PDB file of C-alpha atoms in Angstrom:
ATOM      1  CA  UNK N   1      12.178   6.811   6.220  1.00 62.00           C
ATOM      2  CA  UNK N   2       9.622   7.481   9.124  1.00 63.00           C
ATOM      3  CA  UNK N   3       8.881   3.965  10.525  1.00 84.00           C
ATOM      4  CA  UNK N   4       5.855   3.124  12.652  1.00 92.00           C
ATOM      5  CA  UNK N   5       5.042   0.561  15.508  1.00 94.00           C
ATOM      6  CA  UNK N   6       1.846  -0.792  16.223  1.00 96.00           C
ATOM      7  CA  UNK N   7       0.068  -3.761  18.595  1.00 96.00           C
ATOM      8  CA  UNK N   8       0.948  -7.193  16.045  1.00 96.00           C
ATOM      9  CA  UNK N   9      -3.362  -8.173  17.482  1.00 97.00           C
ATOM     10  CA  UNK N  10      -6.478  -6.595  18.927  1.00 97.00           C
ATOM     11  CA  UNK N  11      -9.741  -8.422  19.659  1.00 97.00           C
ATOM     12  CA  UNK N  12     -13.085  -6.194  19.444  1.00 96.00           C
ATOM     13  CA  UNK N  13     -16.496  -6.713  19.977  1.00 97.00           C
ATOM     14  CA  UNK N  14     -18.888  -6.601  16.975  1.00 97.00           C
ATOM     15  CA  UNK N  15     -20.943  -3.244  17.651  1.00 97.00           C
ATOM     16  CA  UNK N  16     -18.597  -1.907  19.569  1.00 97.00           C
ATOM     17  CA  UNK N  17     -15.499   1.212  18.808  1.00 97.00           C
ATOM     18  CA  UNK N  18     -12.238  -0.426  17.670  1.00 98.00           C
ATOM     19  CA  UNK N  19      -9.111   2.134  18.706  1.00 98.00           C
ATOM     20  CA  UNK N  20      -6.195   0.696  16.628  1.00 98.00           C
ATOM     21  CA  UNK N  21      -2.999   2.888  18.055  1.00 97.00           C
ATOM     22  CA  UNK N  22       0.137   3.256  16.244  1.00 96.00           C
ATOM     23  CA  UNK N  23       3.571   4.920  16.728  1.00 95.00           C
ATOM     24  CA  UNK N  24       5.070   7.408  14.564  1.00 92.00           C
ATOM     25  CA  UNK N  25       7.583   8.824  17.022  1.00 91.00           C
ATOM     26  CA  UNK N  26      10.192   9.889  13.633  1.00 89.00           C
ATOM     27  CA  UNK N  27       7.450  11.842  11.871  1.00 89.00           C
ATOM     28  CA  UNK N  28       8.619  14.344   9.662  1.00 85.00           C
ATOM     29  CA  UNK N  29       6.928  17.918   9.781  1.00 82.00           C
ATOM     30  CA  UNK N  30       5.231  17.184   6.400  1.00 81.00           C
ATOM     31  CA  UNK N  31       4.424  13.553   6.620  1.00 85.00           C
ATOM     32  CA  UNK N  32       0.908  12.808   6.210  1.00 88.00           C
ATOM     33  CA  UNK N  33      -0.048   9.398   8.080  1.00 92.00           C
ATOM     34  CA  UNK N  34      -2.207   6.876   6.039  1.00 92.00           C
ATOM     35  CA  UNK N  35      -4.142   4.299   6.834  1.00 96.00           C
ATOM     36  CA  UNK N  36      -5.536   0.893   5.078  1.00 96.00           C
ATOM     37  CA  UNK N  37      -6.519  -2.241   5.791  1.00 97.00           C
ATOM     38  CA  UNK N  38      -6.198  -5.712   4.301  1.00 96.00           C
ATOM     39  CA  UNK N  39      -8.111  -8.298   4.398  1.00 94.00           C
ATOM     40  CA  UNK N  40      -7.018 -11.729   3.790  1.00 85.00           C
ATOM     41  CA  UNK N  41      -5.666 -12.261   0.146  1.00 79.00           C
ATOM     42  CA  UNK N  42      -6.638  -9.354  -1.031  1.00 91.00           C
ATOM     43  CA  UNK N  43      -5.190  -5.917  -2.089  1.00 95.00           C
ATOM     44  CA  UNK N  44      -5.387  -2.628   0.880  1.00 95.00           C
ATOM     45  CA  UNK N  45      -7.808  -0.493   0.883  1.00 96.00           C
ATOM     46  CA  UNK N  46      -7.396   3.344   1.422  1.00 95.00           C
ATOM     47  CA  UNK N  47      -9.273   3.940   4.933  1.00 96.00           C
ATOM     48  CA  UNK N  48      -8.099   7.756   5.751  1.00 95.00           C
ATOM     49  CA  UNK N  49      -5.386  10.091   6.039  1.00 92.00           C
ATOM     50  CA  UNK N  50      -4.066  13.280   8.046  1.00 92.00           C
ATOM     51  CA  UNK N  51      -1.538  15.798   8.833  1.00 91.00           C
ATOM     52  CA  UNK N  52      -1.711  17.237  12.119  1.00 90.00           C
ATOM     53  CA  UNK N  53      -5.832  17.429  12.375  1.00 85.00           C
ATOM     54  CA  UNK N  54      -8.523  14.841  13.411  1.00 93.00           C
ATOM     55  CA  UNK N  55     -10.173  13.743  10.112  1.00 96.00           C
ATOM     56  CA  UNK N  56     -13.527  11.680   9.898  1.00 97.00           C
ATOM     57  CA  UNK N  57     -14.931   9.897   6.956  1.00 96.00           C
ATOM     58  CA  UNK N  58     -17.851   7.534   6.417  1.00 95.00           C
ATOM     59  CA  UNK N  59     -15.304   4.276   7.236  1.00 95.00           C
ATOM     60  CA  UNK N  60     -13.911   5.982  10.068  1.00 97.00           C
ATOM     61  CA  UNK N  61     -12.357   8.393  12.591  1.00 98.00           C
ATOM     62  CA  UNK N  62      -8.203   9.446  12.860  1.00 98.00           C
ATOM     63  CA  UNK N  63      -6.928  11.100  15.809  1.00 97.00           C
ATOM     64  CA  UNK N  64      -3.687  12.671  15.599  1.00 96.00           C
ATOM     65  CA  UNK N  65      -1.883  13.368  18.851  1.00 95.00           C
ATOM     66  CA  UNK N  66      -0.926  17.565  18.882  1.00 94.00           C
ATOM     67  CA  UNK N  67       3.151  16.196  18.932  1.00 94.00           C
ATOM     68  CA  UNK N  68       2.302  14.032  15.961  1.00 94.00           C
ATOM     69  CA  UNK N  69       4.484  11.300  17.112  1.00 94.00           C
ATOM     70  CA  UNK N  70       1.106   9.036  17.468  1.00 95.00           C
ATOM     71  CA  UNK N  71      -1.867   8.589  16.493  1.00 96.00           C
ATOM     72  CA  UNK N  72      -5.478   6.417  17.160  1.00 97.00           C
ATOM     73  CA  UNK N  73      -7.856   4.997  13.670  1.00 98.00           C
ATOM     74  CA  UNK N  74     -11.620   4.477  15.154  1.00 98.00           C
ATOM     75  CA  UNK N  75     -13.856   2.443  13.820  1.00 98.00           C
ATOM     76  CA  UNK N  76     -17.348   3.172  15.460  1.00 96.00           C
ATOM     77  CA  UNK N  77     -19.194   0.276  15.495  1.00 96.00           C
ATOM     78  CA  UNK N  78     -17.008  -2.488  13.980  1.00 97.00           C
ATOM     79  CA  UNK N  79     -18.542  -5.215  12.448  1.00 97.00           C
ATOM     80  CA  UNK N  80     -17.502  -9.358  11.331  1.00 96.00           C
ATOM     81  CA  UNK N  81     -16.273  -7.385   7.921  1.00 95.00           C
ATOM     82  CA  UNK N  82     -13.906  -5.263   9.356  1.00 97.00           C
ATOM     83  CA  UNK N  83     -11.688  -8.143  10.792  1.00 97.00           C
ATOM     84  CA  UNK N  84      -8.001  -7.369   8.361  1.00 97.00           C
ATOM     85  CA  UNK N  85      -5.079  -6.186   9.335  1.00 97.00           C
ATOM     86  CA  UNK N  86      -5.061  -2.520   9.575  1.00 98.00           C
ATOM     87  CA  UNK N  87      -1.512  -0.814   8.389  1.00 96.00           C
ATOM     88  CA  UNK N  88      -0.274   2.321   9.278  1.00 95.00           C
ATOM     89  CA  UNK N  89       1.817   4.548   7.441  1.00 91.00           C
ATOM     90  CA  UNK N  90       3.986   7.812   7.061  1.00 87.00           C
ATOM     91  CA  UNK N  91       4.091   9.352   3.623  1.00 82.00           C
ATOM     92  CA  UNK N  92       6.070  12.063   2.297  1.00 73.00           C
ATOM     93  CA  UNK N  93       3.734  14.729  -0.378  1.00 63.00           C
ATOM     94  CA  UNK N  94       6.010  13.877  -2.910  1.00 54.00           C
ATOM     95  CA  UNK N  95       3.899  16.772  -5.153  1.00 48.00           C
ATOM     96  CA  UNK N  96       5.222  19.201  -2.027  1.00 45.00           C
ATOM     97  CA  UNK N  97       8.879  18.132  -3.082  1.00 47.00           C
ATOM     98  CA  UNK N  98       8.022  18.147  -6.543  1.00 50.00           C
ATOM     99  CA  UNK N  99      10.248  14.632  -7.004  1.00 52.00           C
ATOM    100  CA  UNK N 100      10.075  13.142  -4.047  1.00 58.00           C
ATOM    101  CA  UNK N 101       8.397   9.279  -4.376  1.00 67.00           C
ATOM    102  CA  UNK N 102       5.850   8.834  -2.033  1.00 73.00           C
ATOM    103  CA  UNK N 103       6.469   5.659  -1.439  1.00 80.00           C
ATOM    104  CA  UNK N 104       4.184   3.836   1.530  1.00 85.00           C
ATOM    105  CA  UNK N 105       6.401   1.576   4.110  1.00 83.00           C
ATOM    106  CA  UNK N 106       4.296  -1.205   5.241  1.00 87.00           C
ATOM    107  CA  UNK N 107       5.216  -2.650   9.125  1.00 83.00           C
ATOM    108  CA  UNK N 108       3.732  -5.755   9.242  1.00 85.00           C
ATOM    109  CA  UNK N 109       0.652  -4.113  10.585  1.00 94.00           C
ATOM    110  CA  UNK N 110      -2.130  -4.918  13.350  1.00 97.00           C
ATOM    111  CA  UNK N 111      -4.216  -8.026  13.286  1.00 97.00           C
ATOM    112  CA  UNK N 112      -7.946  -6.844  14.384  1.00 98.00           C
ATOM    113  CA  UNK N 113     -10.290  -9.616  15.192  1.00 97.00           C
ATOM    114  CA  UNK N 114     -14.533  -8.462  15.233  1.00 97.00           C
ATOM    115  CA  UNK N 115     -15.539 -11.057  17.539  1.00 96.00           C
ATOM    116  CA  UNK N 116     -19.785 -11.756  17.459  1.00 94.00           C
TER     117      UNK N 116
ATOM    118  CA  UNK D   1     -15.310   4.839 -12.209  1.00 57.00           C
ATOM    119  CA  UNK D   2     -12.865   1.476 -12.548  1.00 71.00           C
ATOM    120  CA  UNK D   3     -10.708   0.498  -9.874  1.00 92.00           C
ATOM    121  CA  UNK D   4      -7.612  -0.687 -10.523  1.00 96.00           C
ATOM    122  CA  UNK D   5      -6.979  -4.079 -12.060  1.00 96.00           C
ATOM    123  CA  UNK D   6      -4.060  -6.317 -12.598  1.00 97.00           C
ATOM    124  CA  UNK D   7      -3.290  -9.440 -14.460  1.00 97.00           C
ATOM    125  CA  UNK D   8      -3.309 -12.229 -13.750  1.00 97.00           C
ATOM    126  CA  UNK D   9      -4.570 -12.972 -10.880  1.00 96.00           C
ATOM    127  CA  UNK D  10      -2.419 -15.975 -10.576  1.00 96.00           C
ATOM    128  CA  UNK D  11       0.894 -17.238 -11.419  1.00 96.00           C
ATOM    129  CA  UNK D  12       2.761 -20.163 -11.514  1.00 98.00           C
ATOM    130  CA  UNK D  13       7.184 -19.926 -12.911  1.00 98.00           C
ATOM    131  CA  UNK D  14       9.822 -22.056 -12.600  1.00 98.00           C
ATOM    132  CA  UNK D  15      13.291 -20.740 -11.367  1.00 98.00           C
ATOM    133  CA  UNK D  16      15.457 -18.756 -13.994  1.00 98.00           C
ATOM    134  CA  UNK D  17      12.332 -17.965 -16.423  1.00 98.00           C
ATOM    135  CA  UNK D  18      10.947 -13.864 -16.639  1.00 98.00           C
ATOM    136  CA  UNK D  19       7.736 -12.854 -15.740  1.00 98.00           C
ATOM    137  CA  UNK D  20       5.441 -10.017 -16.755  1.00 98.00           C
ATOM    138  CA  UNK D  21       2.889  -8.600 -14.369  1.00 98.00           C
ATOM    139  CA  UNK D  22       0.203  -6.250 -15.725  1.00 98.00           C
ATOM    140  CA  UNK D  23      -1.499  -3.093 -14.304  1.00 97.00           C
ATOM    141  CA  UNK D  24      -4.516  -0.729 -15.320  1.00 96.00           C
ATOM    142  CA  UNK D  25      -4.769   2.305 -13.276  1.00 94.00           C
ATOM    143  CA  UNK D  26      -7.877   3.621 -12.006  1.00 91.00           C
ATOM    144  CA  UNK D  27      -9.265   6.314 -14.431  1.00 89.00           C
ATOM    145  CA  UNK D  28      -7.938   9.880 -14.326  1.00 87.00           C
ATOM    146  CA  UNK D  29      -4.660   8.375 -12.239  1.00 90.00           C
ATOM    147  CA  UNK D  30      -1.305   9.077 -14.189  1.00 90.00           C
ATOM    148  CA  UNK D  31       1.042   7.641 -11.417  1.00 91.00           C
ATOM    149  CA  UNK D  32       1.238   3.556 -10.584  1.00 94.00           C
ATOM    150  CA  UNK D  33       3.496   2.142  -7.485  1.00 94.00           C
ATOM    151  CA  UNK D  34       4.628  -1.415  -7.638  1.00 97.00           C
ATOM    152  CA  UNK D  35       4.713  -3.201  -4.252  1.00 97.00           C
ATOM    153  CA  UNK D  36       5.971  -7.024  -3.507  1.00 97.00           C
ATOM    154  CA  UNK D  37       4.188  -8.542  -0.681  1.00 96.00           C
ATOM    155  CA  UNK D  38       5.471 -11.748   0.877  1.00 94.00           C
ATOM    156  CA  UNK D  39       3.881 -14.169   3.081  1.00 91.00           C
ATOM    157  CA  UNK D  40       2.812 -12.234   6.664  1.00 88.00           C
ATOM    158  CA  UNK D  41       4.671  -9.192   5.998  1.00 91.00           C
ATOM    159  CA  UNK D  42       3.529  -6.094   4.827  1.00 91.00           C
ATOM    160  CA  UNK D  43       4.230  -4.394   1.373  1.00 93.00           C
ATOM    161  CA  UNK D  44       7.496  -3.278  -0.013  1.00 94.00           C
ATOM    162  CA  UNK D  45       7.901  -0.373  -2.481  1.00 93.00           C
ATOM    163  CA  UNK D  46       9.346  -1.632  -5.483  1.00 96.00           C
ATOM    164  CA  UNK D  47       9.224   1.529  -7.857  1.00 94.00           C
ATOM    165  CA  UNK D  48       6.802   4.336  -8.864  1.00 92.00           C
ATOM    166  CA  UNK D  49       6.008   5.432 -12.387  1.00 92.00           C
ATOM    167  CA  UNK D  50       5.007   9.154 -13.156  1.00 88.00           C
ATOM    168  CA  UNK D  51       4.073  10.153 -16.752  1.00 87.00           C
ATOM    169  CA  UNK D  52       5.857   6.859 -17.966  1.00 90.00           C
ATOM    170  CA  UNK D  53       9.110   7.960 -16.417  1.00 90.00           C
ATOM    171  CA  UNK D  54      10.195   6.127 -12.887  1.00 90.00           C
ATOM    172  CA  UNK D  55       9.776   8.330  -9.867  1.00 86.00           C
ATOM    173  CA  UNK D  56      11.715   6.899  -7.179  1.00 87.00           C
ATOM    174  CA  UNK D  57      12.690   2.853  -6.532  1.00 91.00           C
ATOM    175  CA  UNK D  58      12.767   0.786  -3.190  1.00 91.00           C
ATOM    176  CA  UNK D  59      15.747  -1.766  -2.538  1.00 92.00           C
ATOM    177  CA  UNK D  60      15.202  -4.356  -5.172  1.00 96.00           C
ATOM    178  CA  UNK D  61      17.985  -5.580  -7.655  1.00 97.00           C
ATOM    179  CA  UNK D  62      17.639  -4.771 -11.789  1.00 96.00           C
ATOM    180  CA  UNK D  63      16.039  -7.609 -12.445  1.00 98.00           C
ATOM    181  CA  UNK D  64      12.747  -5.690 -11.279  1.00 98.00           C
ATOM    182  CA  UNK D  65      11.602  -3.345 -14.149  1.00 97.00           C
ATOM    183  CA  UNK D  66       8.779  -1.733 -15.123  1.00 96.00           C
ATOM    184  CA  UNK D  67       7.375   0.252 -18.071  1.00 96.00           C
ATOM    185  CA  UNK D  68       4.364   2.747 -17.776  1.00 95.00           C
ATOM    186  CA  UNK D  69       2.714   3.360 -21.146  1.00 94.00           C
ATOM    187  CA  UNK D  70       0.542   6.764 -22.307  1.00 92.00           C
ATOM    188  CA  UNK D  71      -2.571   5.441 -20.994  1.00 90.00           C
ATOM    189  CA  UNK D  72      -0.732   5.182 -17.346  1.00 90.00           C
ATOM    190  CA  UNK D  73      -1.011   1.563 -17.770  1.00 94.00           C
ATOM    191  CA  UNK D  74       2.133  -0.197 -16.314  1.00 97.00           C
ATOM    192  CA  UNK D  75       3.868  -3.589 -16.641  1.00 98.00           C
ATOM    193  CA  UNK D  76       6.326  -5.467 -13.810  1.00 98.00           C
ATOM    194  CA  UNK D  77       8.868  -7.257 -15.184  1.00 98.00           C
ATOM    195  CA  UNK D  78      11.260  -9.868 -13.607  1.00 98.00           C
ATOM    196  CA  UNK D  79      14.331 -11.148 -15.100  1.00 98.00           C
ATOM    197  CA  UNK D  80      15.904 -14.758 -13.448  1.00 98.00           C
ATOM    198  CA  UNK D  81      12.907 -15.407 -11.701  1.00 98.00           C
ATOM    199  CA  UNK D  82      14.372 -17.085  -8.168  1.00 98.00           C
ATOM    200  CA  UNK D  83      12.445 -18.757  -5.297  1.00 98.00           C
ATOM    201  CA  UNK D  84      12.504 -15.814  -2.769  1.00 97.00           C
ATOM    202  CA  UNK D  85      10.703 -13.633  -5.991  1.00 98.00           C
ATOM    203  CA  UNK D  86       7.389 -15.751  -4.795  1.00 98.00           C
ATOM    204  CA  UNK D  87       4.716 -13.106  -3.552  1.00 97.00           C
ATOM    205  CA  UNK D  88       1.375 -11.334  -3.887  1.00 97.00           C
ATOM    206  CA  UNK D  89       2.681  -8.134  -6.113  1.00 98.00           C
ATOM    207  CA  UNK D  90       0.679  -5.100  -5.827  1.00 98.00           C
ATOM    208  CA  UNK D  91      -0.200  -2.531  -7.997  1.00 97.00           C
ATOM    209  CA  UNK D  92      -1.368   0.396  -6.690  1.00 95.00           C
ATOM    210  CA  UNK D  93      -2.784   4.050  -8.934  1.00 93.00           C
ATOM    211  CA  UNK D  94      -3.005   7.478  -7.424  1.00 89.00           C
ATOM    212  CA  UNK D  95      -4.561  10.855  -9.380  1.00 86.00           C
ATOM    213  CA  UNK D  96      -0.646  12.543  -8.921  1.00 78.00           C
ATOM    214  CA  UNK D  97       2.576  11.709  -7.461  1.00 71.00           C
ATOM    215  CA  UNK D  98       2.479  12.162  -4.025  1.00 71.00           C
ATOM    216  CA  UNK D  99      -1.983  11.809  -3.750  1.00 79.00           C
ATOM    217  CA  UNK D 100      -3.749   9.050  -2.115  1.00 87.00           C
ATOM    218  CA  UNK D 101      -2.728   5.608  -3.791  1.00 91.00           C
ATOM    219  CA  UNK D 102      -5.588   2.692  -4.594  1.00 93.00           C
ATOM    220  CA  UNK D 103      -4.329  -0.680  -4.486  1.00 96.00           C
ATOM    221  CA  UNK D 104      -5.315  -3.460  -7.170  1.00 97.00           C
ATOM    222  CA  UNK D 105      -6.561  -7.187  -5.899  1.00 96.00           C
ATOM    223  CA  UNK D 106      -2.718  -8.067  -6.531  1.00 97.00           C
ATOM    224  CA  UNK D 107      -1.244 -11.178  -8.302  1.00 97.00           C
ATOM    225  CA  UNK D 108      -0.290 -14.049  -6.976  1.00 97.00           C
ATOM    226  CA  UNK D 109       3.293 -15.483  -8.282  1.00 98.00           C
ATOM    227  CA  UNK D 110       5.128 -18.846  -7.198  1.00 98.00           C
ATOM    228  CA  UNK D 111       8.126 -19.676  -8.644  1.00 98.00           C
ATOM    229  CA  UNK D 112       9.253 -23.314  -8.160  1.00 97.00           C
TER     230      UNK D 112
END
């Protein structure tokens, strides 16, 4: 199983970009990389995903490096709300191996704090 | 559209009963995970279910079952409930193996 590393906390200004990096050095060619976020007590919630190219949605912006083996979630203009802890994870297209379980691992994830 | 939602919320067992956790999938999803999430660590994959058959299991012991019924609904059982079992499970639905999953709010167990 592809494991990941990312920073255990990150401080942001409210209004400003938040760059949360994480490590996916063991990245298998067709790995996606997933991202959620959890806020205190409560279940994730599905931010974005990718492959190998940049993808942008209305909660925010993934960079994928062109080696794969790391990549960068954005969130524009963070606000107070989007203080959680912010997983990242590889996943295997289990309906690509037709059995396969894609099963999420969970690190224990970066702690971003919006400060006002 | 209905997210997914679990029950209950919260939880309270006493060491050595059995426990049954309860999950709806979000409409149109046929495939449920089952994660166990202890204090300040991340998720752990318990199993999947696909089409009420299990798709793949993480490293927990029999006691941990589950079911998935014909409306993708899914149930968590735990046999010989012991202190270490106390933890926020997740349930989590996704449209077909191997697609985006959605996580439920979770429920809370402690077993004393």
């Amino acid at each position: 199983d592809a494991k990941t590393t990312q920073p255990p906390s990150m401080d942001c200004a409210e209004g400003r970009a938040a760059n949360l990096p994480c490590n996916h050095s063991t990245i298998s060619g067709n790995e996606y990389v997933y991202w959620y976020r959890q806020i205190h007590s409560q279940g994730p919630q599905y931010i974005i995903h990718g492959l190998k190219n940049n993808e942008t949605n209305e909660m925010a912006s993934l960079i994928i490096t062109e080696d794969r083996k790391s990549s960068t979630l954005i969130l524009p203009h963070a606000t107070l709300r989007d203080t959680a802890v912010y997983y990242c994870n590889v996943s295997p297209p289990g309906a690509v191996y037709g059995g396969a379980t894609n099963k999420l691992i969970f690190g224990t994830g970066t702690l971003l704090a919006v400060q006002p | 559209e209905t997210g997914v939602t679990q029950s209950p919320t919260h939880l309270i067992k006493t060491r050595g009963q059995q426990v049954t956790l309860r999950c709806s999938s979000q409409s149109g999803h046929n495939t449920v995970s089952w994660y166990q999430q202890a204090l300040g660590q991340g998720p752990q994959f318990i199993f999947q279910y696909y089409r009420e058959e299990e798709n793949g299991r993480g490293n927990f012991p029999p006691r941990f079952s589950g079911l998935q019924f014909p409306n993708y609904s899914s149930e968590l059982n735990v046999n010989a409930l012991e202190l270490d079992d106390s933890a926020l499970y997740l349930c989590a639905s996704s449209p077909y193996k191997g697609e985006t999953q959605y996580f439920g709010p979770g429920t809370r167990l402690l077993v004393l």
